[in-house]
Amino acid sequence: MQDAVSQGAKLISGGKCHQGCQFEPTILTDVTPDMALTCVEMFAPIAAIIAFDSEKQAIDMANNTEYGLAGYFFSKNISRIYRVAEALETGMIGINTGSISTEVAPFGGIKQSGIGREGSKYGIDEYVEVKYLCLDVEE
């Protein structure tokens, strides 16, 4: 966060540590795609606001990382929702919500954010060996 601010991002809210290692929710604007915080897998409550001119540019910027755990976007246009969701390179996508975790849905990412899923019926796949049997029974 401090690196982004030193490169011109504006700290709108938050940015401080509280008791222990708790970091308060933070909003940064004027973030550019070349700033380090846009291409790392952050597990911090930081919203990095990046301006874009087109849907394609926004998708390209979002996918320009080696990570792909989760993505989030907001839209009321159902065509755009399906188009953007299909194009985003993440294992999970929150659309019009920031709450995507539930025990009934598969949890996991793609790229360097992991292979496989936890939770739901797909979570057991990593622990099961599939075996095919073909039996001919003569009468």
mmCIF file with all atom_site columns, C-alpha atoms in Angstrom:
data_model
loop_
_atom_site.group_PDB
_atom_site.id
_atom_site.type_symbol
_atom_site.label_atom_id
_atom_site.label_alt_id
_atom_site.label_comp_id
_atom_site.label_asym_id
_atom_site.label_entity_id
_atom_site.label_seq_id
_atom_site.pdbx_PDB_ins_code
_atom_site.Cartn_x
_atom_site.Cartn_y
_atom_site.Cartn_z
_atom_site.occupancy
_atom_site.B_iso_or_equiv
_atom_site.pdbx_formal_charge
_atom_site.auth_seq_id
_atom_site.auth_comp_id
_atom_site.auth_asym_id
_atom_site.auth_atom_id
_atom_site.pdbx_PDB_model_num
ATOM 1   C CA . MET A 1 1   ? 0.000   0.000   0.000   1.00 0.00 ? 1   MET A CA 1
ATOM 2   C CA . GLN A 1 2   ? 2.774   2.437   0.905   1.00 0.00 ? 2   GLN A CA 1
ATOM 3   C CA . ASP A 1 3   ? 4.519   1.676   -2.398  1.00 0.00 ? 3   ASP A CA 1
ATOM 4   C CA . ALA A 1 4   ? 1.351   2.565   -4.329  1.00 0.00 ? 4   ALA A CA 1
ATOM 5   C CA . VAL A 1 5   ? 0.927   5.821   -2.379  1.00 0.00 ? 5   VAL A CA 1
ATOM 6   C CA . SER A 1 6   ? 4.561   6.731   -3.058  1.00 0.00 ? 6   SER A CA 1
ATOM 7   C CA . GLN A 1 7   ? 3.838   6.251   -6.786  1.00 0.00 ? 7   GLN A CA 1
ATOM 8   C CA . GLY A 1 8   ? 0.798   8.540   -6.825  1.00 0.00 ? 8   GLY A CA 1
ATOM 9   C CA . ALA A 1 9   ? -2.129  6.513   -5.501  1.00 0.00 ? 9   ALA A CA 1
ATOM 10  C CA . LYS A 1 10  ? -4.387  8.461   -3.144  1.00 0.00 ? 10  LYS A CA 1
ATOM 11  C CA . LEU A 1 11  ? -5.278  7.017   0.256   1.00 0.00 ? 11  LEU A CA 1
ATOM 12  C CA . ILE A 1 12  ? -8.988  7.769   0.664   1.00 0.00 ? 12  ILE A CA 1
ATOM 13  C CA . SER A 1 13  ? -9.723  5.771   3.792   1.00 0.00 ? 13  SER A CA 1
ATOM 14  C CA . GLY A 1 14  ? -7.985  3.390   6.194   1.00 0.00 ? 14  GLY A CA 1
ATOM 15  C CA . GLY A 1 15  ? -4.392  2.334   5.779   1.00 0.00 ? 15  GLY A CA 1
ATOM 16  C CA . LYS A 1 16  ? -3.539  1.802   9.436   1.00 0.00 ? 16  LYS A CA 1
ATOM 17  C CA . CYS A 1 17  ? -2.758  -1.249  11.530  1.00 0.00 ? 17  CYS A CA 1
ATOM 18  C CA . HIS A 1 18  ? -4.757  -1.886  14.653  1.00 0.00 ? 18  HIS A CA 1
ATOM 19  C CA . GLN A 1 19  ? -4.272  -4.314  17.522  1.00 0.00 ? 19  GLN A CA 1
ATOM 20  C CA . GLY A 1 20  ? -1.772  -6.980  16.560  1.00 0.00 ? 20  GLY A CA 1
ATOM 21  C CA . CYS A 1 21  ? -1.766  -7.609  12.863  1.00 0.00 ? 21  CYS A CA 1
ATOM 22  C CA . GLN A 1 22  ? -5.254  -6.296  12.051  1.00 0.00 ? 22  GLN A CA 1
ATOM 23  C CA . PHE A 1 23  ? -5.293  -3.932  9.067   1.00 0.00 ? 23  PHE A CA 1
ATOM 24  C CA . GLU A 1 24  ? -8.284  -1.643  8.688   1.00 0.00 ? 24  GLU A CA 1
ATOM 25  C CA . PRO A 1 25  ? -10.279 -1.623  5.437   1.00 0.00 ? 25  PRO A CA 1
ATOM 26  C CA . THR A 1 26  ? -8.526  0.671   2.994   1.00 0.00 ? 26  THR A CA 1
ATOM 27  C CA . ILE A 1 27  ? -9.528  2.461   -0.207  1.00 0.00 ? 27  ILE A CA 1
ATOM 28  C CA . LEU A 1 28  ? -6.928  3.677   -2.702  1.00 0.00 ? 28  LEU A CA 1
ATOM 29  C CA . THR A 1 29  ? -7.743  5.655   -5.855  1.00 0.00 ? 29  THR A CA 1
ATOM 30  C CA . ASP A 1 30  ? -5.580  6.696   -8.813  1.00 0.00 ? 30  ASP A CA 1
ATOM 31  C CA . VAL A 1 31  ? -4.022  3.237   -8.790  1.00 0.00 ? 31  VAL A CA 1
ATOM 32  C CA . THR A 1 32  ? -2.300  2.243   -12.036 1.00 0.00 ? 32  THR A CA 1
ATOM 33  C CA . PRO A 1 33  ? -1.811  -1.278  -13.436 1.00 0.00 ? 33  PRO A CA 1
ATOM 34  C CA . ASP A 1 34  ? 1.981   -1.059  -13.036 1.00 0.00 ? 34  ASP A CA 1
ATOM 35  C CA . MET A 1 35  ? 1.820   -0.661  -9.250  1.00 0.00 ? 35  MET A CA 1
ATOM 36  C CA . ALA A 1 36  ? 2.971   -3.728  -7.295  1.00 0.00 ? 36  ALA A CA 1
ATOM 37  C CA . LEU A 1 37  ? -0.261  -4.157  -5.336  1.00 0.00 ? 37  LEU A CA 1
ATOM 38  C CA . THR A 1 38  ? -2.170  -4.850  -8.571  1.00 0.00 ? 38  THR A CA 1
ATOM 39  C CA . CYS A 1 39  ? -0.274  -8.033  -9.373  1.00 0.00 ? 39  CYS A CA 1
ATOM 40  C CA . VAL A 1 40  ? 0.221   -9.753  -6.011  1.00 0.00 ? 40  VAL A CA 1
ATOM 41  C CA . GLU A 1 41  ? -2.195  -12.010 -4.167  1.00 0.00 ? 41  GLU A CA 1
ATOM 42  C CA . MET A 1 42  ? -3.207  -9.803  -1.249  1.00 0.00 ? 42  MET A CA 1
ATOM 43  C CA . PHE A 1 43  ? -5.156  -11.096 1.685   1.00 0.00 ? 43  PHE A CA 1
ATOM 44  C CA . ALA A 1 44  ? -5.797  -7.621  3.053   1.00 0.00 ? 44  ALA A CA 1
ATOM 45  C CA . PRO A 1 45  ? -8.939  -5.476  3.003   1.00 0.00 ? 45  PRO A CA 1
ATOM 46  C CA . ILE A 1 46  ? -7.635  -3.080  0.341   1.00 0.00 ? 46  ILE A CA 1
ATOM 47  C CA . ALA A 1 47  ? -9.775  -1.794  -2.528  1.00 0.00 ? 47  ALA A CA 1
ATOM 48  C CA . ALA A 1 48  ? -7.461  -0.534  -5.266  1.00 0.00 ? 48  ALA A CA 1
ATOM 49  C CA . ILE A 1 49  ? -9.577  1.607   -7.602  1.00 0.00 ? 49  ILE A CA 1
ATOM 50  C CA . ILE A 1 50  ? -8.248  1.646   -11.178 1.00 0.00 ? 50  ILE A CA 1
ATOM 51  C CA . ALA A 1 51  ? -9.876  3.715   -13.931 1.00 0.00 ? 51  ALA A CA 1
ATOM 52  C CA . PHE A 1 52  ? -10.565 2.003   -17.258 1.00 0.00 ? 52  PHE A CA 1
ATOM 53  C CA . ASP A 1 53  ? -12.013 3.023   -20.613 1.00 0.00 ? 53  ASP A CA 1
ATOM 54  C CA . SER A 1 54  ? -13.572 -0.216  -21.809 1.00 0.00 ? 54  SER A CA 1
ATOM 55  C CA . GLU A 1 55  ? -14.784 -3.574  -20.584 1.00 0.00 ? 55  GLU A CA 1
ATOM 56  C CA . LYS A 1 56  ? -11.956 -5.277  -22.479 1.00 0.00 ? 56  LYS A CA 1
ATOM 57  C CA . GLN A 1 57  ? -9.344  -3.065  -20.823 1.00 0.00 ? 57  GLN A CA 1
ATOM 58  C CA . ALA A 1 58  ? -10.792 -3.828  -17.374 1.00 0.00 ? 58  ALA A CA 1
ATOM 59  C CA . ILE A 1 59  ? -10.726 -7.581  -18.051 1.00 0.00 ? 59  ILE A CA 1
ATOM 60  C CA . ASP A 1 60  ? -7.174  -7.429  -19.427 1.00 0.00 ? 60  ASP A CA 1
ATOM 61  C CA . MET A 1 61  ? -5.986  -5.549  -16.326 1.00 0.00 ? 61  MET A CA 1
ATOM 62  C CA . ALA A 1 62  ? -7.779  -7.962  -13.988 1.00 0.00 ? 62  ALA A CA 1
ATOM 63  C CA . ASN A 1 63  ? -6.214  -10.978 -15.714 1.00 0.00 ? 63  ASN A CA 1
ATOM 64  C CA . ASN A 1 64  ? -2.704  -9.477  -15.822 1.00 0.00 ? 64  ASN A CA 1
ATOM 65  C CA . THR A 1 65  ? -1.468  -11.437 -12.810 1.00 0.00 ? 65  THR A CA 1
ATOM 66  C CA . GLU A 1 66  ? -0.115  -14.891 -12.124 1.00 0.00 ? 66  GLU A CA 1
ATOM 67  C CA . TYR A 1 67  ? -2.804  -15.381 -9.470  1.00 0.00 ? 67  TYR A CA 1
ATOM 68  C CA . GLY A 1 68  ? -6.483  -16.223 -9.767  1.00 0.00 ? 68  GLY A CA 1
ATOM 69  C CA . LEU A 1 69  ? -8.222  -17.029 -6.506  1.00 0.00 ? 69  LEU A CA 1
ATOM 70  C CA . ALA A 1 70  ? -11.237 -14.716 -6.665  1.00 0.00 ? 70  ALA A CA 1
ATOM 71  C CA . GLY A 1 71  ? -12.574 -11.762 -8.590  1.00 0.00 ? 71  GLY A CA 1
ATOM 72  C CA . TYR A 1 72  ? -15.436 -9.402  -7.929  1.00 0.00 ? 72  TYR A CA 1
ATOM 73  C CA . PHE A 1 73  ? -17.440 -7.009  -10.082 1.00 0.00 ? 73  PHE A CA 1
ATOM 74  C CA . PHE A 1 74  ? -20.759 -5.199  -10.070 1.00 0.00 ? 74  PHE A CA 1
ATOM 75  C CA . SER A 1 75  ? -23.214 -4.920  -12.954 1.00 0.00 ? 75  SER A CA 1
ATOM 76  C CA . LYS A 1 76  ? -26.961 -4.852  -13.586 1.00 0.00 ? 76  LYS A CA 1
ATOM 77  C CA . ASN A 1 77  ? -26.558 -5.934  -17.219 1.00 0.00 ? 77  ASN A CA 1
ATOM 78  C CA . ILE A 1 78  ? -27.058 -9.705  -17.440 1.00 0.00 ? 78  ILE A CA 1
ATOM 79  C CA . SER A 1 79  ? -25.246 -9.959  -20.794 1.00 0.00 ? 79  SER A CA 1
ATOM 80  C CA . ARG A 1 80  ? -22.236 -8.179  -19.320 1.00 0.00 ? 80  ARG A CA 1
ATOM 81  C CA . ILE A 1 81  ? -22.354 -10.369 -16.209 1.00 0.00 ? 81  ILE A CA 1
ATOM 82  C CA . TYR A 1 82  ? -22.007 -13.558 -18.263 1.00 0.00 ? 82  TYR A CA 1
ATOM 83  C CA . ARG A 1 83  ? -19.441 -12.045 -20.650 1.00 0.00 ? 83  ARG A CA 1
ATOM 84  C CA . VAL A 1 84  ? -17.173 -10.692 -17.905 1.00 0.00 ? 84  VAL A CA 1
ATOM 85  C CA . ALA A 1 85  ? -17.535 -13.760 -15.671 1.00 0.00 ? 85  ALA A CA 1
ATOM 86  C CA . GLU A 1 86  ? -16.511 -15.998 -18.581 1.00 0.00 ? 86  GLU A CA 1
ATOM 87  C CA . ALA A 1 87  ? -13.479 -13.817 -19.376 1.00 0.00 ? 87  ALA A CA 1
ATOM 88  C CA . LEU A 1 88  ? -12.103 -13.408 -15.833 1.00 0.00 ? 88  LEU A CA 1
ATOM 89  C CA . GLU A 1 89  ? -9.310  -15.860 -15.022 1.00 0.00 ? 89  GLU A CA 1
ATOM 90  C CA . THR A 1 90  ? -10.267 -16.691 -11.436 1.00 0.00 ? 90  THR A CA 1
ATOM 91  C CA . GLY A 1 91  ? -11.585 -19.755 -9.652  1.00 0.00 ? 91  GLY A CA 1
ATOM 92  C CA . MET A 1 92  ? -14.418 -17.880 -7.934  1.00 0.00 ? 92  MET A CA 1
ATOM 93  C CA . ILE A 1 93  ? -16.301 -14.716 -8.862  1.00 0.00 ? 93  ILE A CA 1
ATOM 94  C CA . GLY A 1 94  ? -18.509 -12.538 -6.689  1.00 0.00 ? 94  GLY A CA 1
ATOM 95  C CA . ILE A 1 95  ? -21.031 -10.638 -8.795  1.00 0.00 ? 95  ILE A CA 1
ATOM 96  C CA . ASN A 1 96  ? -22.740 -7.753  -7.010  1.00 0.00 ? 96  ASN A CA 1
ATOM 97  C CA . THR A 1 97  ? -21.457 -9.127  -3.692  1.00 0.00 ? 97  THR A CA 1
ATOM 98  C CA . GLY A 1 98  ? -18.287 -9.421  -1.674  1.00 0.00 ? 98  GLY A CA 1
ATOM 99  C CA . SER A 1 99  ? -19.449 -12.554 0.135   1.00 0.00 ? 99  SER A CA 1
ATOM 100 C CA . ILE A 1 100 ? -18.750 -15.630 -1.954  1.00 0.00 ? 100 ILE A CA 1
ATOM 101 C CA . SER A 1 101 ? -17.732 -18.311 0.547   1.00 0.00 ? 101 SER A CA 1
ATOM 102 C CA . THR A 1 102 ? -20.232 -21.019 1.423   1.00 0.00 ? 102 THR A CA 1
ATOM 103 C CA . GLU A 1 103 ? -19.895 -24.688 2.292   1.00 0.00 ? 103 GLU A CA 1
ATOM 104 C CA . VAL A 1 104 ? -22.070 -25.727 -0.651  1.00 0.00 ? 104 VAL A CA 1
ATOM 105 C CA . ALA A 1 105 ? -19.889 -24.113 -3.329  1.00 0.00 ? 105 ALA A CA 1
ATOM 106 C CA . PRO A 1 106 ? -16.418 -25.183 -4.467  1.00 0.00 ? 106 PRO A CA 1
ATOM 107 C CA . PHE A 1 107 ? -13.648 -22.973 -3.025  1.00 0.00 ? 107 PHE A CA 1
ATOM 108 C CA . GLY A 1 108 ? -10.388 -22.633 -4.934  1.00 0.00 ? 108 GLY A CA 1
ATOM 109 C CA . GLY A 1 109 ? -8.374  -20.726 -7.479  1.00 0.00 ? 109 GLY A CA 1
ATOM 110 C CA . ILE A 1 110 ? -6.505  -21.133 -10.734 1.00 0.00 ? 110 ILE A CA 1
ATOM 111 C CA . LYS A 1 111 ? -3.035  -20.161 -11.974 1.00 0.00 ? 111 LYS A CA 1
ATOM 112 C CA . GLN A 1 112 ? -0.674  -19.802 -8.975  1.00 0.00 ? 112 GLN A CA 1
ATOM 113 C CA . SER A 1 113 ? -3.650  -19.606 -6.605  1.00 0.00 ? 113 SER A CA 1
ATOM 114 C CA . GLY A 1 114 ? -3.963  -23.347 -6.455  1.00 0.00 ? 114 GLY A CA 1
ATOM 115 C CA . ILE A 1 115 ? -5.303  -26.365 -8.205  1.00 0.00 ? 115 ILE A CA 1
ATOM 116 C CA . GLY A 1 116 ? -8.361  -28.228 -7.027  1.00 0.00 ? 116 GLY A CA 1
ATOM 117 C CA . ARG A 1 117 ? -11.296 -27.274 -4.884  1.00 0.00 ? 117 ARG A CA 1
ATOM 118 C CA . GLU A 1 118 ? -12.368 -27.526 -1.266  1.00 0.00 ? 118 GLU A CA 1
ATOM 119 C CA . GLY A 1 119 ? -15.954 -27.786 -0.119  1.00 0.00 ? 119 GLY A CA 1
ATOM 120 C CA . SER A 1 120 ? -19.054 -28.934 -1.985  1.00 0.00 ? 120 SER A CA 1
ATOM 121 C CA . LYS A 1 121 ? -19.176 -32.235 -3.835  1.00 0.00 ? 121 LYS A CA 1
ATOM 122 C CA . TYR A 1 122 ? -16.058 -31.188 -5.802  1.00 0.00 ? 122 TYR A CA 1
ATOM 123 C CA . GLY A 1 123 ? -13.926 -30.970 -2.667  1.00 0.00 ? 123 GLY A CA 1
ATOM 124 C CA . ILE A 1 124 ? -13.760 -34.731 -2.305  1.00 0.00 ? 124 ILE A CA 1
ATOM 125 C CA . ASP A 1 125 ? -12.284 -35.233 -5.806  1.00 0.00 ? 125 ASP A CA 1
ATOM 126 C CA . GLU A 1 126 ? -8.715  -34.658 -4.597  1.00 0.00 ? 126 GLU A CA 1
ATOM 127 C CA . TYR A 1 127 ? -9.052  -37.560 -2.151  1.00 0.00 ? 127 TYR A CA 1
ATOM 128 C CA . VAL A 1 128 ? -10.707 -40.127 -4.407  1.00 0.00 ? 128 VAL A CA 1
ATOM 129 C CA . GLU A 1 129 ? -9.076  -42.517 -6.860  1.00 0.00 ? 129 GLU A CA 1
ATOM 130 C CA . VAL A 1 130 ? -11.328 -43.300 -9.789  1.00 0.00 ? 130 VAL A CA 1
ATOM 131 C CA . LYS A 1 131 ? -11.184 -46.844 -11.058 1.00 0.00 ? 131 LYS A CA 1
ATOM 132 C CA . TYR A 1 132 ? -12.876 -48.159 -14.165 1.00 0.00 ? 132 TYR A CA 1
ATOM 133 C CA . LEU A 1 133 ? -14.082 -51.773 -14.200 1.00 0.00 ? 133 LEU A CA 1
ATOM 134 C CA . CYS A 1 134 ? -15.215 -53.602 -17.303 1.00 0.00 ? 134 CYS A CA 1
ATOM 135 C CA . LEU A 1 135 ? -16.652 -57.038 -16.599 1.00 0.00 ? 135 LEU A CA 1
ATOM 136 C CA . ASP A 1 136 ? -17.984 -59.493 -19.103 1.00 0.00 ? 136 ASP A CA 1
ATOM 137 C CA . VAL A 1 137 ? -20.161 -62.145 -17.503 1.00 0.00 ? 137 VAL A CA 1
ATOM 138 C CA . GLU A 1 138 ? -20.932 -65.185 -19.597 1.00 0.00 ? 138 GLU A CA 1
ATOM 139 C CA . GLU A 1 139 ? -24.151 -66.983 -18.849 1.00 0.00 ? 139 GLU A CA 1
#
